[in-house]
Amino acid sequence: MVSGQYPAVVVHSLADARLVLAHGAPVTLLSGEAAALYAGCGWWRALTAAARAEFPAVPIADLLDCGDASGQALAAVRIGLRHLILTPDAPGRAKVAAVVAGLDGVLLAERPPALDLADPANRRRLHEWVQTRTGPDDNGARLR
């Protein structure tokens, strides 16, 4: 499943992921900006694994934002994550891109349009966001 295939929602906790997945619509779980640097790739893997286990019938893609940290991106790959964001100016980005491509992963240079659940107003818009967006090219109202 290619990350970005479904509407993206920024989740900051398992509780956020549960809220999103309770709608039953296919979704891309997106980490906070540069979350690999402050929360770690193991946290993201555990969060997405728990979400998938609790909602096995909901199609889920996920994206971990590694900021400009190529080392964190490689650490994420080592633990099985294959859908990452790494800024274009990250040192060693070309090598990371080659590794990810060799594993049939996805390495994005920027974050996709997303609804960020850190904003309480976006929680009220969640149902509409996941039900009406059709994919990454459906920009609708660009929410962050």
mmCIF file with all atom_site columns, C-alpha atoms in Angstrom:
data_model
loop_
_atom_site.group_PDB
_atom_site.id
_atom_site.type_symbol
_atom_site.label_atom_id
_atom_site.label_alt_id
_atom_site.label_comp_id
_atom_site.label_asym_id
_atom_site.label_entity_id
_atom_site.label_seq_id
_atom_site.pdbx_PDB_ins_code
_atom_site.Cartn_x
_atom_site.Cartn_y
_atom_site.Cartn_z
_atom_site.occupancy
_atom_site.B_iso_or_equiv
_atom_site.pdbx_formal_charge
_atom_site.auth_seq_id
_atom_site.auth_comp_id
_atom_site.auth_asym_id
_atom_site.auth_atom_id
_atom_site.pdbx_PDB_model_num
ATOM 1   C CA . MET A 1 1   ? 0.000   0.000  0.000  1.00 0.00 ? 1   MET A CA 1
ATOM 2   C CA . VAL A 1 2   ? 1.548   3.308  -1.057 1.00 0.00 ? 2   VAL A CA 1
ATOM 3   C CA . SER A 1 3   ? 1.597   6.055  1.557  1.00 0.00 ? 3   SER A CA 1
ATOM 4   C CA . GLY A 1 4   ? -0.340  9.085  0.483  1.00 0.00 ? 4   GLY A CA 1
ATOM 5   C CA . GLN A 1 5   ? -2.891  6.911  -1.299 1.00 0.00 ? 5   GLN A CA 1
ATOM 6   C CA . TYR A 1 6   ? -5.488  7.905  1.302  1.00 0.00 ? 6   TYR A CA 1
ATOM 7   C CA . PRO A 1 7   ? -6.355  11.225 2.980  1.00 0.00 ? 7   PRO A CA 1
ATOM 8   C CA . ALA A 1 8   ? -3.651  12.112 5.502  1.00 0.00 ? 8   ALA A CA 1
ATOM 9   C CA . VAL A 1 9   ? -4.319  12.902 9.146  1.00 0.00 ? 9   VAL A CA 1
ATOM 10  C CA . VAL A 1 10  ? -1.570  13.994 11.537 1.00 0.00 ? 10  VAL A CA 1
ATOM 11  C CA . VAL A 1 11  ? -1.768  11.896 14.695 1.00 0.00 ? 11  VAL A CA 1
ATOM 12  C CA . HIS A 1 12  ? 0.224   12.539 17.857 1.00 0.00 ? 12  HIS A CA 1
ATOM 13  C CA . SER A 1 13  ? -0.849  9.525  19.907 1.00 0.00 ? 13  SER A CA 1
ATOM 14  C CA . LEU A 1 14  ? -2.591  6.185  19.750 1.00 0.00 ? 14  LEU A CA 1
ATOM 15  C CA . ALA A 1 15  ? -5.727  7.946  20.999 1.00 0.00 ? 15  ALA A CA 1
ATOM 16  C CA . ASP A 1 16  ? -5.586  10.196 17.922 1.00 0.00 ? 16  ASP A CA 1
ATOM 17  C CA . ALA A 1 17  ? -5.162  7.176  15.650 1.00 0.00 ? 17  ALA A CA 1
ATOM 18  C CA . ARG A 1 18  ? -8.141  5.472  17.281 1.00 0.00 ? 18  ARG A CA 1
ATOM 19  C CA . LEU A 1 19  ? -10.269 8.563  16.730 1.00 0.00 ? 19  LEU A CA 1
ATOM 20  C CA . VAL A 1 20  ? -9.331  8.625  13.043 1.00 0.00 ? 20  VAL A CA 1
ATOM 21  C CA . LEU A 1 21  ? -9.747  4.912  12.437 1.00 0.00 ? 21  LEU A CA 1
ATOM 22  C CA . ALA A 1 22  ? -13.112 4.740  14.191 1.00 0.00 ? 22  ALA A CA 1
ATOM 23  C CA . HIS A 1 23  ? -14.551 6.420  11.086 1.00 0.00 ? 23  HIS A CA 1
ATOM 24  C CA . GLY A 1 24  ? -13.736 3.243  9.150  1.00 0.00 ? 24  GLY A CA 1
ATOM 25  C CA . ALA A 1 25  ? -12.446 5.093  6.086  1.00 0.00 ? 25  ALA A CA 1
ATOM 26  C CA . PRO A 1 26  ? -9.068  4.383  4.448  1.00 0.00 ? 26  PRO A CA 1
ATOM 27  C CA . VAL A 1 27  ? -6.509  6.843  5.794  1.00 0.00 ? 27  VAL A CA 1
ATOM 28  C CA . THR A 1 28  ? -2.837  7.753  5.884  1.00 0.00 ? 28  THR A CA 1
ATOM 29  C CA . LEU A 1 29  ? -1.596  8.218  9.433  1.00 0.00 ? 29  LEU A CA 1
ATOM 30  C CA . LEU A 1 30  ? 1.025   10.985 9.304  1.00 0.00 ? 30  LEU A CA 1
ATOM 31  C CA . SER A 1 31  ? 3.414   11.705 12.149 1.00 0.00 ? 31  SER A CA 1
ATOM 32  C CA . GLY A 1 32  ? 4.005   15.200 13.460 1.00 0.00 ? 32  GLY A CA 1
ATOM 33  C CA . GLU A 1 33  ? 6.678   17.276 11.744 1.00 0.00 ? 33  GLU A CA 1
ATOM 34  C CA . ALA A 1 34  ? 10.119  15.717 12.288 1.00 0.00 ? 34  ALA A CA 1
ATOM 35  C CA . ALA A 1 35  ? 8.590   13.286 14.818 1.00 0.00 ? 35  ALA A CA 1
ATOM 36  C CA . ALA A 1 36  ? 11.403  10.798 14.238 1.00 0.00 ? 36  ALA A CA 1
ATOM 37  C CA . LEU A 1 37  ? 13.697  13.302 15.958 1.00 0.00 ? 37  LEU A CA 1
ATOM 38  C CA . TYR A 1 38  ? 11.691  13.825 19.134 1.00 0.00 ? 38  TYR A CA 1
ATOM 39  C CA . ALA A 1 39  ? 9.559   10.690 19.437 1.00 0.00 ? 39  ALA A CA 1
ATOM 40  C CA . GLY A 1 40  ? 11.671  8.144  17.569 1.00 0.00 ? 40  GLY A CA 1
ATOM 41  C CA . CYS A 1 41  ? 10.985  5.653  14.852 1.00 0.00 ? 41  CYS A CA 1
ATOM 42  C CA . GLY A 1 42  ? 10.257  2.880  17.357 1.00 0.00 ? 42  GLY A CA 1
ATOM 43  C CA . TRP A 1 43  ? 7.407   4.931  18.799 1.00 0.00 ? 43  TRP A CA 1
ATOM 44  C CA . TRP A 1 44  ? 5.909   5.353  15.329 1.00 0.00 ? 44  TRP A CA 1
ATOM 45  C CA . ARG A 1 45  ? 6.237   1.673  14.510 1.00 0.00 ? 45  ARG A CA 1
ATOM 46  C CA . ALA A 1 46  ? 4.549   0.736  17.802 1.00 0.00 ? 46  ALA A CA 1
ATOM 47  C CA . LEU A 1 47  ? 1.759   3.273  17.306 1.00 0.00 ? 47  LEU A CA 1
ATOM 48  C CA . THR A 1 48  ? 0.961   2.174  13.754 1.00 0.00 ? 48  THR A CA 1
ATOM 49  C CA . ALA A 1 49  ? 1.194   -1.531 14.660 1.00 0.00 ? 49  ALA A CA 1
ATOM 50  C CA . ALA A 1 50  ? -1.239  -1.046 17.539 1.00 0.00 ? 50  ALA A CA 1
ATOM 51  C CA . ALA A 1 51  ? -3.597  0.928  15.300 1.00 0.00 ? 51  ALA A CA 1
ATOM 52  C CA . ARG A 1 52  ? -3.540  -1.801 12.643 1.00 0.00 ? 52  ARG A CA 1
ATOM 53  C CA . ALA A 1 53  ? -4.137  -4.490 15.264 1.00 0.00 ? 53  ALA A CA 1
ATOM 54  C CA . GLU A 1 54  ? -7.150  -2.657 16.707 1.00 0.00 ? 54  GLU A CA 1
ATOM 55  C CA . PHE A 1 55  ? -8.649  -1.783 13.305 1.00 0.00 ? 55  PHE A CA 1
ATOM 56  C CA . PRO A 1 56  ? -7.707  -4.667 10.989 1.00 0.00 ? 56  PRO A CA 1
ATOM 57  C CA . ALA A 1 57  ? -10.526 -3.969 8.520  1.00 0.00 ? 57  ALA A CA 1
ATOM 58  C CA . VAL A 1 58  ? -9.547  -0.332 7.903  1.00 0.00 ? 58  VAL A CA 1
ATOM 59  C CA . PRO A 1 59  ? -7.005  0.250  5.107  1.00 0.00 ? 59  PRO A CA 1
ATOM 60  C CA . ILE A 1 60  ? -4.130  2.208  6.649  1.00 0.00 ? 60  ILE A CA 1
ATOM 61  C CA . ALA A 1 61  ? -1.021  3.755  5.146  1.00 0.00 ? 61  ALA A CA 1
ATOM 62  C CA . ASP A 1 62  ? 1.488   5.586  7.315  1.00 0.00 ? 62  ASP A CA 1
ATOM 63  C CA . LEU A 1 63  ? 4.216   8.193  6.908  1.00 0.00 ? 63  LEU A CA 1
ATOM 64  C CA . LEU A 1 64  ? 6.951   8.991  9.415  1.00 0.00 ? 64  LEU A CA 1
ATOM 65  C CA . ASP A 1 65  ? 8.455   12.471 9.091  1.00 0.00 ? 65  ASP A CA 1
ATOM 66  C CA . CYS A 1 66  ? 12.215  12.297 9.645  1.00 0.00 ? 66  CYS A CA 1
ATOM 67  C CA . GLY A 1 67  ? 12.853  16.010 9.073  1.00 0.00 ? 67  GLY A CA 1
ATOM 68  C CA . ASP A 1 68  ? 16.417  16.403 7.809  1.00 0.00 ? 68  ASP A CA 1
ATOM 69  C CA . ALA A 1 69  ? 17.771  13.436 9.782  1.00 0.00 ? 69  ALA A CA 1
ATOM 70  C CA . SER A 1 70  ? 19.025  10.833 7.325  1.00 0.00 ? 70  SER A CA 1
ATOM 71  C CA . GLY A 1 71  ? 20.285  8.700  10.205 1.00 0.00 ? 71  GLY A CA 1
ATOM 72  C CA . GLN A 1 72  ? 16.795  8.543  11.685 1.00 0.00 ? 72  GLN A CA 1
ATOM 73  C CA . ALA A 1 73  ? 15.393  7.619  8.278  1.00 0.00 ? 73  ALA A CA 1
ATOM 74  C CA . LEU A 1 74  ? 17.868  4.736  8.029  1.00 0.00 ? 74  LEU A CA 1
ATOM 75  C CA . ALA A 1 75  ? 17.024  3.658  11.575 1.00 0.00 ? 75  ALA A CA 1
ATOM 76  C CA . ALA A 1 76  ? 13.351  3.634  10.569 1.00 0.00 ? 76  ALA A CA 1
ATOM 77  C CA . VAL A 1 77  ? 14.151  1.446  7.574  1.00 0.00 ? 77  VAL A CA 1
ATOM 78  C CA . ARG A 1 78  ? 16.139  -0.946 9.789  1.00 0.00 ? 78  ARG A CA 1
ATOM 79  C CA . ILE A 1 79  ? 13.084  -1.551 11.966 1.00 0.00 ? 79  ILE A CA 1
ATOM 80  C CA . GLY A 1 80  ? 10.787  -2.134 9.009  1.00 0.00 ? 80  GLY A CA 1
ATOM 81  C CA . LEU A 1 81  ? 9.276   1.268  8.213  1.00 0.00 ? 81  LEU A CA 1
ATOM 82  C CA . ARG A 1 82  ? 9.120   1.909  4.477  1.00 0.00 ? 82  ARG A CA 1
ATOM 83  C CA . HIS A 1 83  ? 7.139   5.146  4.065  1.00 0.00 ? 83  HIS A CA 1
ATOM 84  C CA . LEU A 1 84  ? 9.115   8.198  5.115  1.00 0.00 ? 84  LEU A CA 1
ATOM 85  C CA . ILE A 1 85  ? 9.493   11.933 4.658  1.00 0.00 ? 85  ILE A CA 1
ATOM 86  C CA . LEU A 1 86  ? 13.011  13.375 4.464  1.00 0.00 ? 86  LEU A CA 1
ATOM 87  C CA . THR A 1 87  ? 13.720  16.968 3.483  1.00 0.00 ? 87  THR A CA 1
ATOM 88  C CA . PRO A 1 88  ? 15.444  17.556 0.136  1.00 0.00 ? 88  PRO A CA 1
ATOM 89  C CA . ASP A 1 89  ? 18.493  19.135 1.827  1.00 0.00 ? 89  ASP A CA 1
ATOM 90  C CA . ALA A 1 90  ? 19.081  16.249 4.254  1.00 0.00 ? 90  ALA A CA 1
ATOM 91  C CA . PRO A 1 91  ? 22.707  15.077 4.185  1.00 0.00 ? 91  PRO A CA 1
ATOM 92  C CA . GLY A 1 92  ? 22.957  11.699 2.469  1.00 0.00 ? 92  GLY A CA 1
ATOM 93  C CA . ARG A 1 93  ? 19.394  11.882 1.161  1.00 0.00 ? 93  ARG A CA 1
ATOM 94  C CA . ALA A 1 94  ? 20.342  10.218 -2.140 1.00 0.00 ? 94  ALA A CA 1
ATOM 95  C CA . LYS A 1 95  ? 21.658  7.164  -0.303 1.00 0.00 ? 95  LYS A CA 1
ATOM 96  C CA . VAL A 1 96  ? 18.544  6.961  1.852  1.00 0.00 ? 96  VAL A CA 1
ATOM 97  C CA . ALA A 1 97  ? 16.388  7.262  -1.278 1.00 0.00 ? 97  ALA A CA 1
ATOM 98  C CA . ALA A 1 98  ? 18.269  4.388  -2.903 1.00 0.00 ? 98  ALA A CA 1
ATOM 99  C CA . VAL A 1 99  ? 17.826  2.155  0.148  1.00 0.00 ? 99  VAL A CA 1
ATOM 100 C CA . VAL A 1 100 ? 14.117  2.950  0.433  1.00 0.00 ? 100 VAL A CA 1
ATOM 101 C CA . ALA A 1 101 ? 13.550  2.440  -3.302 1.00 0.00 ? 101 ALA A CA 1
ATOM 102 C CA . GLY A 1 102 ? 15.364  -0.899 -3.132 1.00 0.00 ? 102 GLY A CA 1
ATOM 103 C CA . LEU A 1 103 ? 12.838  -2.013 -0.520 1.00 0.00 ? 103 LEU A CA 1
ATOM 104 C CA . ASP A 1 104 ? 9.854   -0.807 -2.574 1.00 0.00 ? 104 ASP A CA 1
ATOM 105 C CA . GLY A 1 105 ? 9.286   1.981  -0.058 1.00 0.00 ? 105 GLY A CA 1
ATOM 106 C CA . VAL A 1 106 ? 8.306   5.601  -0.475 1.00 0.00 ? 106 VAL A CA 1
ATOM 107 C CA . LEU A 1 107 ? 10.495  8.590  0.371  1.00 0.00 ? 107 LEU A CA 1
ATOM 108 C CA . LEU A 1 108 ? 8.771   11.955 0.096  1.00 0.00 ? 108 LEU A CA 1
ATOM 109 C CA . ALA A 1 109 ? 10.514  15.328 0.131  1.00 0.00 ? 109 ALA A CA 1
ATOM 110 C CA . GLU A 1 110 ? 7.592   17.158 1.718  1.00 0.00 ? 110 GLU A CA 1
ATOM 111 C CA . ARG A 1 111 ? 4.542   16.507 3.805  1.00 0.00 ? 111 ARG A CA 1
ATOM 112 C CA . PRO A 1 112 ? 1.271   15.857 2.002  1.00 0.00 ? 112 PRO A CA 1
ATOM 113 C CA . PRO A 1 113 ? -1.801  17.997 2.684  1.00 0.00 ? 113 PRO A CA 1
ATOM 114 C CA . ALA A 1 114 ? -3.149  16.800 6.006  1.00 0.00 ? 114 ALA A CA 1
ATOM 115 C CA . LEU A 1 115 ? -5.598  17.462 8.786  1.00 0.00 ? 115 LEU A CA 1
ATOM 116 C CA . ASP A 1 116 ? -3.631  17.948 12.025 1.00 0.00 ? 116 ASP A CA 1
ATOM 117 C CA . LEU A 1 117 ? -5.444  16.721 15.126 1.00 0.00 ? 117 LEU A CA 1
ATOM 118 C CA . ALA A 1 118 ? -3.334  18.988 17.337 1.00 0.00 ? 118 ALA A CA 1
ATOM 119 C CA . ASP A 1 119 ? -5.833  21.711 16.386 1.00 0.00 ? 119 ASP A CA 1
ATOM 120 C CA . PRO A 1 120 ? -9.090  21.051 18.294 1.00 0.00 ? 120 PRO A CA 1
ATOM 121 C CA . ALA A 1 121 ? -11.126 22.576 15.453 1.00 0.00 ? 121 ALA A CA 1
ATOM 122 C CA . ASN A 1 122 ? -9.807  19.883 13.120 1.00 0.00 ? 122 ASN A CA 1
ATOM 123 C CA . ARG A 1 123 ? -11.262 17.154 15.315 1.00 0.00 ? 123 ARG A CA 1
ATOM 124 C CA . ARG A 1 124 ? -14.698 18.474 14.385 1.00 0.00 ? 124 ARG A CA 1
ATOM 125 C CA . ARG A 1 125 ? -13.750 18.340 10.695 1.00 0.00 ? 125 ARG A CA 1
ATOM 126 C CA . LEU A 1 126 ? -12.296 14.836 10.797 1.00 0.00 ? 126 LEU A CA 1
ATOM 127 C CA . HIS A 1 127 ? -15.313 12.945 9.487  1.00 0.00 ? 127 HIS A CA 1
ATOM 128 C CA . GLU A 1 128 ? -15.650 15.231 6.479  1.00 0.00 ? 128 GLU A CA 1
ATOM 129 C CA . TRP A 1 129 ? -11.902 15.090 5.808  1.00 0.00 ? 129 TRP A CA 1
ATOM 130 C CA . VAL A 1 130 ? -11.628 11.299 5.700  1.00 0.00 ? 130 VAL A CA 1
ATOM 131 C CA . GLN A 1 131 ? -14.951 10.725 3.939  1.00 0.00 ? 131 GLN A CA 1
ATOM 132 C CA . THR A 1 132 ? -14.748 13.292 1.134  1.00 0.00 ? 132 THR A CA 1
ATOM 133 C CA . ARG A 1 133 ? -11.116 13.320 0.090  1.00 0.00 ? 133 ARG A CA 1
ATOM 134 C CA . THR A 1 134 ? -10.245 10.863 -2.615 1.00 0.00 ? 134 THR A CA 1
ATOM 135 C CA . GLY A 1 135 ? -6.460  10.822 -2.491 1.00 0.00 ? 135 GLY A CA 1
ATOM 136 C CA . PRO A 1 136 ? -3.246  12.821 -2.575 1.00 0.00 ? 136 PRO A CA 1
ATOM 137 C CA . ASP A 1 137 ? -4.227  14.891 -5.623 1.00 0.00 ? 137 ASP A CA 1
ATOM 138 C CA . ASP A 1 138 ? -7.485  16.006 -4.052 1.00 0.00 ? 138 ASP A CA 1
ATOM 139 C CA . ASN A 1 139 ? -6.220  19.197 -2.455 1.00 0.00 ? 139 ASN A CA 1
ATOM 140 C CA . GLY A 1 140 ? -9.607  20.495 -1.406 1.00 0.00 ? 140 GLY A CA 1
ATOM 141 C CA . ALA A 1 141 ? -9.009  22.933 1.428  1.00 0.00 ? 141 ALA A CA 1
ATOM 142 C CA . ARG A 1 142 ? -5.352  22.626 2.349  1.00 0.00 ? 142 ARG A CA 1
ATOM 143 C CA . LEU A 1 143 ? -5.460  21.933 6.074  1.00 0.00 ? 143 LEU A CA 1
ATOM 144 C CA . ARG A 1 144 ? -2.464  21.777 8.379  1.00 0.00 ? 144 ARG A CA 1
#
